[in-house]
Short mmCIF file of C-alpha atoms and ligand atoms in Angstrom, two decimals:
data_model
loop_
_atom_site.label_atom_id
_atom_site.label_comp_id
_atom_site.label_asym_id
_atom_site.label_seq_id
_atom_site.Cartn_x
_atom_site.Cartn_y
_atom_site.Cartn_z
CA UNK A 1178 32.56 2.17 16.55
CA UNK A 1179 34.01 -0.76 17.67
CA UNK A 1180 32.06 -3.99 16.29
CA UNK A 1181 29.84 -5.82 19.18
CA UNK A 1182 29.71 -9.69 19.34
CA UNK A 1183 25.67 -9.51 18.80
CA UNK A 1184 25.61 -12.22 21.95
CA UNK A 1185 26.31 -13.33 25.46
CA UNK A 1186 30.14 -11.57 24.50
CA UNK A 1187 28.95 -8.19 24.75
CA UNK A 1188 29.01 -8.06 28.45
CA UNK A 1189 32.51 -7.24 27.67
CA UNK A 1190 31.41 -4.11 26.67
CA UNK A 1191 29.97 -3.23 30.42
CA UNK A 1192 32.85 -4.55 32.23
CA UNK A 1193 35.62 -2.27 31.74
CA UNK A 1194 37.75 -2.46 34.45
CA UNK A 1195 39.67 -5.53 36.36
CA UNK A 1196 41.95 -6.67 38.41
CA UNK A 1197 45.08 -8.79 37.03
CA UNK A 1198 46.27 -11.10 40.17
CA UNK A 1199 50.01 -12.59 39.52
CA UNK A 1200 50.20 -14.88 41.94
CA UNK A 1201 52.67 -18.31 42.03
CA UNK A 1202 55.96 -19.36 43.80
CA UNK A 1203 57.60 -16.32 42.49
CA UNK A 1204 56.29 -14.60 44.81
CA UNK A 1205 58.25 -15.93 47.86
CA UNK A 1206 62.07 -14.70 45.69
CA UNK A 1207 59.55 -11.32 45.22
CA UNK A 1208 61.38 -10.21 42.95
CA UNK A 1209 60.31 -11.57 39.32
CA UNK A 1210 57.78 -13.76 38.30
CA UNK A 1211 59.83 -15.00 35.39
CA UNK A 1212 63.30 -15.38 37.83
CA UNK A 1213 64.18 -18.49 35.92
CA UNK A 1214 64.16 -16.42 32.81
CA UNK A 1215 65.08 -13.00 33.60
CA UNK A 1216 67.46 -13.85 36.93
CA UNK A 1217 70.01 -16.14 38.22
CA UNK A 1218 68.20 -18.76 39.77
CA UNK A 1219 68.46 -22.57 38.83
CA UNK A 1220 65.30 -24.82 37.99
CA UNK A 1221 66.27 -27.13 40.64
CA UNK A 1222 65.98 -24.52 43.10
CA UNK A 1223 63.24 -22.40 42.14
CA UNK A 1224 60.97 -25.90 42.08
CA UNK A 1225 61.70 -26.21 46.02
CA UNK A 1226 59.98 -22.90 46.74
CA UNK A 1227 57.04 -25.89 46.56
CA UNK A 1228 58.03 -26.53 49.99
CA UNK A 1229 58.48 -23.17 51.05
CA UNK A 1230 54.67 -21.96 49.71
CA UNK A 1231 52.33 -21.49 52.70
CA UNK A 1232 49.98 -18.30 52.21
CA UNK A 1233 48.17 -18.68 55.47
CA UNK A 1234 46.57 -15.38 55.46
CA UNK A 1235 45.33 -15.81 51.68
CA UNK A 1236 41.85 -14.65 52.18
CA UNK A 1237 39.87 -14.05 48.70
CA UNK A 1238 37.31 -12.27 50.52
CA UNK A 1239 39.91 -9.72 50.71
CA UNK A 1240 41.20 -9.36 47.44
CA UNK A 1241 37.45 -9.24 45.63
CA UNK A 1242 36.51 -6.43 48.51
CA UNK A 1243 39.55 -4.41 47.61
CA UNK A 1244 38.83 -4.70 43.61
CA UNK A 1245 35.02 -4.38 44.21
CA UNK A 1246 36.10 -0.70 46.25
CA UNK A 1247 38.04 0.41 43.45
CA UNK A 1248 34.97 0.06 41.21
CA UNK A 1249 36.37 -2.96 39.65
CA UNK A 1250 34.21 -5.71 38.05
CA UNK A 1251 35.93 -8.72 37.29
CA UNK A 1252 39.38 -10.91 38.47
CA UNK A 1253 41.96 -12.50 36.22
CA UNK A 1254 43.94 -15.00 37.85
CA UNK A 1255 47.07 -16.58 37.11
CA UNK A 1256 46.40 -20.11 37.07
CA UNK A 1257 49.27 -21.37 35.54
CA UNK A 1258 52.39 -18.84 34.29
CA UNK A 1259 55.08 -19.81 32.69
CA UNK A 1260 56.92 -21.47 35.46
CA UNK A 1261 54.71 -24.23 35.26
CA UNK A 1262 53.51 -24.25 38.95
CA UNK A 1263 49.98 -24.84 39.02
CA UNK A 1264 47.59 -22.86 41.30
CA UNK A 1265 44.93 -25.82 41.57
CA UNK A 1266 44.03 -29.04 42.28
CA UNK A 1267 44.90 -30.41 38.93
CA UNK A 1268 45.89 -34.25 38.38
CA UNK A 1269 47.78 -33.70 35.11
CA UNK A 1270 50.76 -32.57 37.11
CA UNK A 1271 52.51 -33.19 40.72
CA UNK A 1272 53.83 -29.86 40.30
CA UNK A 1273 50.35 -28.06 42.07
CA UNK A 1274 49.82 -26.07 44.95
CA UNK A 1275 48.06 -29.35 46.67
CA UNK A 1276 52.17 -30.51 46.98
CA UNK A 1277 53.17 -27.01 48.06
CA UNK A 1278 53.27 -26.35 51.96
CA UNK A 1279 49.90 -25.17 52.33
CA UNK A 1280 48.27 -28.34 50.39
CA UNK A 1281 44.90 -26.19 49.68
CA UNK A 1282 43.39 -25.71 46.10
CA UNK A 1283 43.84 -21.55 46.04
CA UNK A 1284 41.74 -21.63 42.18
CA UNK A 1285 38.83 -23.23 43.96
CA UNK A 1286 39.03 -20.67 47.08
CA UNK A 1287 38.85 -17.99 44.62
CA UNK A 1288 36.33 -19.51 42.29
CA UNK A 1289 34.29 -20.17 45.52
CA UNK A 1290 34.49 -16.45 47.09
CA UNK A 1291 34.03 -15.42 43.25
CA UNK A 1292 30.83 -17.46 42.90
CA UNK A 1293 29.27 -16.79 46.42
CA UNK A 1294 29.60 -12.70 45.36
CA UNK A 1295 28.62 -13.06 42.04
CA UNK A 1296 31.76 -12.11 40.55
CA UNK A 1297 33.26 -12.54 37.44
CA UNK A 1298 36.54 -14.66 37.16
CA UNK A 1299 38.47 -15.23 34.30
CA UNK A 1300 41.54 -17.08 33.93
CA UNK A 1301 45.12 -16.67 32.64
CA UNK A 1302 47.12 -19.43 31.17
CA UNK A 1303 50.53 -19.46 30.18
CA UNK A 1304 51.58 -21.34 26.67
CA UNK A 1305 55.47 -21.48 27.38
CA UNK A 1306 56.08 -24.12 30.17
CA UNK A 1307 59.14 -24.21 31.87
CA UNK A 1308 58.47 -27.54 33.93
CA UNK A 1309 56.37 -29.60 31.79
CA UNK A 1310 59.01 -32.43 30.13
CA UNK A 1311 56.61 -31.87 26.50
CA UNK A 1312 56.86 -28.44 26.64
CA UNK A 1313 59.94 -27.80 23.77
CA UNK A 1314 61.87 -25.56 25.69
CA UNK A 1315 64.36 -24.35 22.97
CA UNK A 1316 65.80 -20.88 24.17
CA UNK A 1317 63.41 -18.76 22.28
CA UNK A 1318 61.54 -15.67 24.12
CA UNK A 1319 59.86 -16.30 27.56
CA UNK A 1320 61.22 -20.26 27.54
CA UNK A 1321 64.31 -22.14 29.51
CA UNK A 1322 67.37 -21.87 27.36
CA UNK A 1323 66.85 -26.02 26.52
CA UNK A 1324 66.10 -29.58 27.88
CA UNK A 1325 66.70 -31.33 30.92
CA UNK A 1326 67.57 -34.49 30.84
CA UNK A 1327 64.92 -36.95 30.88
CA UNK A 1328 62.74 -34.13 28.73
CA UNK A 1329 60.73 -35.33 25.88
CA UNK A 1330 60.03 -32.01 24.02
CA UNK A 1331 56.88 -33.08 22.09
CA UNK A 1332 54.78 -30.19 21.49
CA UNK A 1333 51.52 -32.39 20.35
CA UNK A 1334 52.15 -33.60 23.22
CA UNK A 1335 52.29 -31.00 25.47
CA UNK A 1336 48.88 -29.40 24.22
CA UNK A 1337 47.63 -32.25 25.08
CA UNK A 1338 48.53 -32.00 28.19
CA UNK A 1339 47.03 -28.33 28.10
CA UNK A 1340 43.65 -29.53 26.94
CA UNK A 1341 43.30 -31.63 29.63
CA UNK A 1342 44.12 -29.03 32.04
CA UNK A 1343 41.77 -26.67 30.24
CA UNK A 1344 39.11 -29.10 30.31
CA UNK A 1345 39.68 -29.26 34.70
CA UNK A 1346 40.02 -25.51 34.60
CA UNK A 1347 36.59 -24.87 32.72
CA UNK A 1348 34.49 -27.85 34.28
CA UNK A 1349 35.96 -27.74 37.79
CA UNK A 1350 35.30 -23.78 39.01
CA UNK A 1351 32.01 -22.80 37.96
CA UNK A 1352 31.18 -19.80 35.64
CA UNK A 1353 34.72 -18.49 33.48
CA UNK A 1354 34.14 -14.99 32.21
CA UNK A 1355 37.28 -15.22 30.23
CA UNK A 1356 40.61 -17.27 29.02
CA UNK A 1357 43.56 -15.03 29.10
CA UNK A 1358 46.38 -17.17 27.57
CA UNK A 1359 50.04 -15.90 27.30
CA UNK A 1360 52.80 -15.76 24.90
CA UNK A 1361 52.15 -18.37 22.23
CA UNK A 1362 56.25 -18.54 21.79
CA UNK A 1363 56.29 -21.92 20.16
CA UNK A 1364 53.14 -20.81 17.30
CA UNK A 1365 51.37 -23.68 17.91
CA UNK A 1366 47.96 -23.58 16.13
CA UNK A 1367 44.96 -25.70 17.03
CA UNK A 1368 41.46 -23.87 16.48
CA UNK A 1369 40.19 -26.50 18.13
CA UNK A 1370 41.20 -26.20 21.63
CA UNK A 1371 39.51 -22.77 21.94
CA UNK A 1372 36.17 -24.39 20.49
CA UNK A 1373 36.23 -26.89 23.14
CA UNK A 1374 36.62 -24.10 25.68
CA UNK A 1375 34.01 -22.54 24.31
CA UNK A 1376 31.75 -25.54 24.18
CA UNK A 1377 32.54 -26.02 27.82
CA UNK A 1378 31.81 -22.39 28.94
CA UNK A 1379 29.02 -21.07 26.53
CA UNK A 1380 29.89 -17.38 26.18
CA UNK A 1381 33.34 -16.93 27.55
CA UNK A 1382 35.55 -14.41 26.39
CA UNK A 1383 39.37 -15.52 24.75
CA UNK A 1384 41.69 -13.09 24.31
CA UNK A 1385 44.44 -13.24 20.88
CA UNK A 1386 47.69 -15.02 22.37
CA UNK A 1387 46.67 -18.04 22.88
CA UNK A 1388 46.85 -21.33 19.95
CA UNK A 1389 43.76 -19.85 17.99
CA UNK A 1390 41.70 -16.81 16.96
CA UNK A 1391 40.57 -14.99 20.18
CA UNK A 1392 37.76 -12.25 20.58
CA UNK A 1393 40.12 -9.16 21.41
CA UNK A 1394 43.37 -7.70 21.56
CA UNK A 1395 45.53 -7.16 24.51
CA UNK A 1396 48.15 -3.97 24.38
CA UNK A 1397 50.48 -4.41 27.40
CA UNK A 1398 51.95 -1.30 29.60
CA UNK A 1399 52.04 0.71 26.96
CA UNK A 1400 49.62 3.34 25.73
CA UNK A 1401 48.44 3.24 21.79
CA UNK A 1402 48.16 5.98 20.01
CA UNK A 1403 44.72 7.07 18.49
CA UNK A 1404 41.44 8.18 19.40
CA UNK A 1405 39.42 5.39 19.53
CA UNK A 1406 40.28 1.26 19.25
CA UNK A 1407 38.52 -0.73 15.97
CA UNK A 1408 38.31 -3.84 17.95
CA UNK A 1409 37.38 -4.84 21.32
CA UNK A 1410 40.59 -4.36 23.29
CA UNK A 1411 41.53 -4.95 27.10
CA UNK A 1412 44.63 -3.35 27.63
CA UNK A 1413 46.92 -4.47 30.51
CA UNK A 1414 48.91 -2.70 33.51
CA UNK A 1415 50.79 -3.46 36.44
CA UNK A 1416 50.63 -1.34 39.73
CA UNK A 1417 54.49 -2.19 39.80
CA UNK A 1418 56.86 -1.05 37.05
CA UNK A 1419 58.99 -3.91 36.84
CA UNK A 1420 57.43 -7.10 37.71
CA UNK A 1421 54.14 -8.62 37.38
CA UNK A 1422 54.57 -10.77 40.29
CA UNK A 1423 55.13 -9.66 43.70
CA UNK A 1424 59.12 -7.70 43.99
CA UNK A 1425 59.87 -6.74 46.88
CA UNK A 1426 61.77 -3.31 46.30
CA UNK A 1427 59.45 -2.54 43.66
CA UNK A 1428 58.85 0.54 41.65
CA UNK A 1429 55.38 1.88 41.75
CA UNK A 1430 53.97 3.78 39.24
CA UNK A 1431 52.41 6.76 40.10
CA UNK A 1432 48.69 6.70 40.73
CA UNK A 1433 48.29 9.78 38.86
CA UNK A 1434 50.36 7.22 36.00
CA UNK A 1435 47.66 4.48 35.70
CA UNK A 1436 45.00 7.19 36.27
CA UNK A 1437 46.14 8.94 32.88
CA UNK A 1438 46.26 5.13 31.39
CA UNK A 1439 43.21 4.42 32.48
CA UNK A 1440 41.69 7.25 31.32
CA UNK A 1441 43.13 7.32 27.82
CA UNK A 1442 42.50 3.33 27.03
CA UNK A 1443 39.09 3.73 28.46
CA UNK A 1444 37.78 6.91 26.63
CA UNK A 1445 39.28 4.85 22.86
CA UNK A 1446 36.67 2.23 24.05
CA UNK A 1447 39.28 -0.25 25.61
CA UNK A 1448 38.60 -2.36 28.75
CA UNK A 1449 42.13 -2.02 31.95
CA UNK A 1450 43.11 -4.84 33.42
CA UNK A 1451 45.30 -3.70 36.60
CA UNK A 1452 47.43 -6.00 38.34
CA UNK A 1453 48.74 -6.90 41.44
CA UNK A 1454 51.57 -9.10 43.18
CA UNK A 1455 50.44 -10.87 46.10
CA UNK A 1456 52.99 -11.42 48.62
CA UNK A 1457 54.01 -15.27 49.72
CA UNK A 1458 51.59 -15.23 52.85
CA UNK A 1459 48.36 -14.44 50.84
CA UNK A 1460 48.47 -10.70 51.62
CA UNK A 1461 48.26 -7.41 48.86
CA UNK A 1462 51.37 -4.94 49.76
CA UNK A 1463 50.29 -1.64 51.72
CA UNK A 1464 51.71 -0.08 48.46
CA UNK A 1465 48.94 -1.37 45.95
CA UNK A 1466 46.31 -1.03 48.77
CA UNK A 1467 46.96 2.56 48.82
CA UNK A 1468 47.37 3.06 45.18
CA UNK A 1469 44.32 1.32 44.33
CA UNK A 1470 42.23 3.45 46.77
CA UNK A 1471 43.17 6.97 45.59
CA UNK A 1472 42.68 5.09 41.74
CA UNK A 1473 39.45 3.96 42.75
CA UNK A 1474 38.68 6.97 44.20
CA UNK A 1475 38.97 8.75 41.07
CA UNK A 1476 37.90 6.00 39.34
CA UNK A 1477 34.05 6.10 41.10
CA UNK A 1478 33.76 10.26 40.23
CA UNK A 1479 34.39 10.05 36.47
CA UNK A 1480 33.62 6.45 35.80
CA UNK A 1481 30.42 7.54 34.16
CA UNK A 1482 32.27 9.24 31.17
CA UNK A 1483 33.07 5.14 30.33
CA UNK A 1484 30.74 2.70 30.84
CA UNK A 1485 28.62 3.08 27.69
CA UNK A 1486 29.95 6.06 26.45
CA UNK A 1487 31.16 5.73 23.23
CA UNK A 1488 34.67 7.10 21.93
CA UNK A 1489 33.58 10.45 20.00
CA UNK A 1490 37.30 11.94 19.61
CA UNK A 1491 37.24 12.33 16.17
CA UNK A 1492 34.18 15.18 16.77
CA UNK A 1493 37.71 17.79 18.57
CA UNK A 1494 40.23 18.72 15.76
CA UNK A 1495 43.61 18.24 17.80
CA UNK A 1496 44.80 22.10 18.29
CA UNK A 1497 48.26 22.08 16.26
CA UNK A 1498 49.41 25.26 15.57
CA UNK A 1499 52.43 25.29 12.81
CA UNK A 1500 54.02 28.98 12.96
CA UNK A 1501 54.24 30.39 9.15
CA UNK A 1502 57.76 30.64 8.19
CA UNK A 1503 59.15 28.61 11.25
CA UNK A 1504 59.54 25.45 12.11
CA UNK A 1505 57.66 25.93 15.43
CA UNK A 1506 54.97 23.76 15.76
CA UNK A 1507 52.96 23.85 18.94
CA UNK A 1508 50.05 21.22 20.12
CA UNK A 1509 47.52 22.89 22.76
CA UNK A 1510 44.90 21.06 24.59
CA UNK A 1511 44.96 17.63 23.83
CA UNK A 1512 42.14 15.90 25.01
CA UNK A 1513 39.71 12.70 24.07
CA UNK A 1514 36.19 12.60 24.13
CA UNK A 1515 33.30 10.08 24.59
CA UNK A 1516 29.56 10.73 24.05
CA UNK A 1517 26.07 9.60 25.15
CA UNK A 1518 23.26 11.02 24.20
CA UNK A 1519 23.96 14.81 24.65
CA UNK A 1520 26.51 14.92 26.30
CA UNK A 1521 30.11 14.81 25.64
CA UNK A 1522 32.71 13.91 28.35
CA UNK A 1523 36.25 15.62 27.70
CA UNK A 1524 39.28 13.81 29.21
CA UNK A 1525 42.30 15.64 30.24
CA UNK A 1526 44.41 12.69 30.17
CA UNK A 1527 47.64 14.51 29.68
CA UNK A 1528 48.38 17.47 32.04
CA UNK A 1529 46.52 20.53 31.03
CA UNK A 1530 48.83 22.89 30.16
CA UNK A 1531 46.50 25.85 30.76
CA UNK A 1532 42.82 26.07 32.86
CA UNK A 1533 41.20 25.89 29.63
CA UNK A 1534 40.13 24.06 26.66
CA UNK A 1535 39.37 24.92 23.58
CA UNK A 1536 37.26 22.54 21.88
CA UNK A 1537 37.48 23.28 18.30
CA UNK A 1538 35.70 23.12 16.41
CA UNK A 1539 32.68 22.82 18.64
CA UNK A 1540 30.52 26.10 18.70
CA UNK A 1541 27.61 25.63 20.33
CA UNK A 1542 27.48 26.07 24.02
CA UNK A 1543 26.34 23.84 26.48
CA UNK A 1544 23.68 24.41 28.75
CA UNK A 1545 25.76 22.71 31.64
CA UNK A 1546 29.20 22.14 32.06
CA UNK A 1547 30.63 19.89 35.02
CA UNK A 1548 33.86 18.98 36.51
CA UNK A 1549 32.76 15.40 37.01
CA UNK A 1550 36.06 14.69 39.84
CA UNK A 1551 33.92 16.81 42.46
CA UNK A 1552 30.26 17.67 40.53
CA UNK A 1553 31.23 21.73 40.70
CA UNK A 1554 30.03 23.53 37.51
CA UNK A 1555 32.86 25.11 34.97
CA UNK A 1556 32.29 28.19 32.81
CA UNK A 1557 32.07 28.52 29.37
CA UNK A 1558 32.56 30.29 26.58
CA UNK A 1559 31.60 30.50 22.85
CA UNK A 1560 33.82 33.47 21.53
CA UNK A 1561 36.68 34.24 19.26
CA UNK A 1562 40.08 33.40 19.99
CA UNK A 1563 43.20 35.10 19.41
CA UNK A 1564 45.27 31.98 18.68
CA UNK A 1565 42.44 30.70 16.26
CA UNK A 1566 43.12 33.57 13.92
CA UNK A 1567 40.34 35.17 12.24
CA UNK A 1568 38.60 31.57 12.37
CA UNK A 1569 35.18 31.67 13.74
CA UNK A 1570 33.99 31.89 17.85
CA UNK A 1571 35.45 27.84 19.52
CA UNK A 1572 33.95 26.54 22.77
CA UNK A 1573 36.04 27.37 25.65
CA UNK A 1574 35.95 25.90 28.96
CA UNK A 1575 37.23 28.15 31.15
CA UNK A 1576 38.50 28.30 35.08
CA UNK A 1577 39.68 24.27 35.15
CA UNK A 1578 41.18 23.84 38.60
CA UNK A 1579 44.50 22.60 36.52
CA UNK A 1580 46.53 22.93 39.53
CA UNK A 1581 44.22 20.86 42.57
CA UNK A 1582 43.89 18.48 40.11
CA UNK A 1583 47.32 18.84 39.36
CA UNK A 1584 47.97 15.02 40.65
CA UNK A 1585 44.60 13.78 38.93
CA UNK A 1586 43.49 13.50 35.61
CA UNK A 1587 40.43 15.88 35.13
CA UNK A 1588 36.93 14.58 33.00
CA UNK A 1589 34.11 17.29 32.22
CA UNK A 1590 31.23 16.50 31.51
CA UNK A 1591 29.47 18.60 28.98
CA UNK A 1592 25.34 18.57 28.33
CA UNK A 1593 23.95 20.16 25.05
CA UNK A 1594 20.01 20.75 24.55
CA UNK A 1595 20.33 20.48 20.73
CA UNK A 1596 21.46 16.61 19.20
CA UNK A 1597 25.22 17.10 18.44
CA UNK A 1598 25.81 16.57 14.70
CA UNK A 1599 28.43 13.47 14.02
C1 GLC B 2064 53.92 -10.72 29.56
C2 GLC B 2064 54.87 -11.32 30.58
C3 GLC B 2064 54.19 -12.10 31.62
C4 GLC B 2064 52.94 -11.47 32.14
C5 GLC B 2064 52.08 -10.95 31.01
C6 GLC B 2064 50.87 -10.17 31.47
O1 GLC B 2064 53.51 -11.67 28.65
O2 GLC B 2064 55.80 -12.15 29.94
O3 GLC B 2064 55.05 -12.40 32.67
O4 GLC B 2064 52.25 -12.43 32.80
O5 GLC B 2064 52.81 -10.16 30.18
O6 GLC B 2064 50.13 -9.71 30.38
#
């Protein structure tokens, strides 16, 4: 079981699903948001895009109705990444979207639209600064390859910089469900800074990259292995393969991708943060407006297999079968499982390679079995199996509709009369 906070934290255990917003001047080159890093363009340049930034059809409303459809519950926004550009109406730095073309604070738009719907916003922060003259740029990961002239590197400096900005950022917009700071490349420490954020907003959530100890861990695009996490987690995904930030010609995963990532972080008791790219005018590509319907889709018909279920995966032996005297080795239905109550919800987060399961070494039958995707009962069996030799009778589930779902990721929900023994 993954250890609760025992306060106002725990809320983090009932919102498990969000939407990551990467939204800066990157956007408008659309095809990176670390360019300066990753690509060819110059400083110099890249800080005109100020000029050039003029989202007139950003419309928050928008974004928070598409996450809300997709049965999401909270918004992380990038307030500052690494570039340095700020996204509000800060006065540490002339380098804020007030000086950009569109000269509107886009944080408090949000924070506004967030507040009037009751809606949870957190905030990112990037450590690494790649405009700031503090910030000790020395070549290291995620930081410009070393000074400009005129730069004072001065890290003390530079976090104190960032505590004023925190301060704006946690006094200015109302209610901050959580901090999600990036990279800390340079390893400053300061346990201090995250106990005046937390002073400032009572009960908000910090994640583990940032300058001190944070409430929970934060796996990125990839997919842990394991059937269940030992600490709150919130794992993190983009919509696009290779950029966080808007790219133009991006790569999409497929939905039935993050629907398999979803499912598996989810049912080991981690929260999915799923982000987006905005494009330069404000607007969410058709591509991610798509994706996130037929995600959210699925999302609303199985969602009840998360929410306070409880990772049970360690209740299914995972069906290896080593051939005596060969070196074949063979793994058969590998599934997860959470539990409330009574019932036990199996997830078919890798393609079924069959339309059953066997769910050794379960051998009790249930008194209703349901394809939770579309509600229609599923047969079952308690009986012995061939490949099981000479064991003892498994549960079966039996007649999965492996190939309509074929482009889905299947959850079944499973009801017992009798208490399920641990
Ligand atoms: C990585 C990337 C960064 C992105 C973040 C999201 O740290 O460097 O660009 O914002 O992941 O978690």
């Amino acid at each position: 079981m993954i250890p609760r906070f025992k306060d106002a934290r725990d809320v983090f255990f009932e919102r498990r699903f969000g939407l990551f917003v990467h939204w800066g001047l990157y956007a408008i080159p659309a095809w990176h948001e670390q360019i300066l890093w990753r690509g060819e363009m110059k400083r110099k340049d890249y800080e005109q895009l100020i000029h050039r930034f003029n989202p007139v059809s950003f419309d928050p409303d928008a974004w928070l109705d598409m996450a809300e459809q997709a049965g999401m519950q909270y918004i992380c926004f990038t307030t500052k990444h690494h570039d340095g550009f700020c996204m509000w109406d800060t006065q540490y730095t002339e380098y804020n979207v007030m000086n950009s073309a569109y000269g509107k604070d886009i944080l408090g738009m949000l924070a506004e639209a967030c507040r009037r719907r009751n809606f949870p916003l957190s905030l990112y922060y990037s450590c690494p600064d790649w405009h700031h003259p503090n910030y000790p740029n020395l070549g290291r990961h995620h930081e410009m390859f070393g000074p400009r002239p005129g730069d004072e590197p001065d890290i003390d400096k530079y976090y104190a910089f960032v505590r004023n900005q925190l301060t704006e950022l946690c006094t200015k917009y109302g209610p901050i469900y959580q901090l999600f700071w990036d990279v800390n490349v340079a390893e400053h420490q300061d346990a201090s800074l995250n106990e005046m954020i937390r002073e400032l907003q009572p009960g908000i959530l910090i994640n583990d990259r940032g300058p001190g100890k944070g409430d929970y861990s934060t796996p990125e695009r990839h997919v842990p292995e394991g059937g269940s996490f030992t600490k709150p987690t919130e794992a993190c995904q983009a919509l696009g393969r290779e950029s966080w930030g808007y790219k133009a010609d991006e790569d999409y995963y497929s939905c039935k991708f993050i629907m398999q990532s979803i499912d598996k972080i989810m049912a080991m008791g981690g929260n999915y943060l799923l982000n987006v790219g905005p494009k330069p005018d404000g607007t969410i590509a058709v591509e991610n407006i798509e994706a996130l319907k037929t995600i959210g889709a699925w999302y609303h018909s199985v969602k009840e297999s998360f929410g306070d279920a409880v990772p049970a995966s360690d209740m299914i032996f995972r069906d290896e079968i080593v051939m005596e005297g060969s070196s074949n080795r063979m793994v058969r239905d590998e599934v997860l499982v959470t539990r409330r109550g009574n019932a036990l919800y199996i997830h078919l987060y890798k393609d079924p390679q069959s339309r059953a399961v066997v769910l050794k070494p379960l051998h009790a039958a249930p008194r209703k079995a349901t394809l939770l995707n579309d509600g229609r009962e599923l047969e079952t069996a308690v009986d012995m199996i061939p490949w099981a030799w000479r064991e003892r009778p498994y549960l079966r589930v039996r007649n999965l509709p492996a190939d309509e779902y074929a482009g889905s990721v299947m959850v079944l929900k499973l009801e017992f009369d009798e208490a399920l023994s641990e």
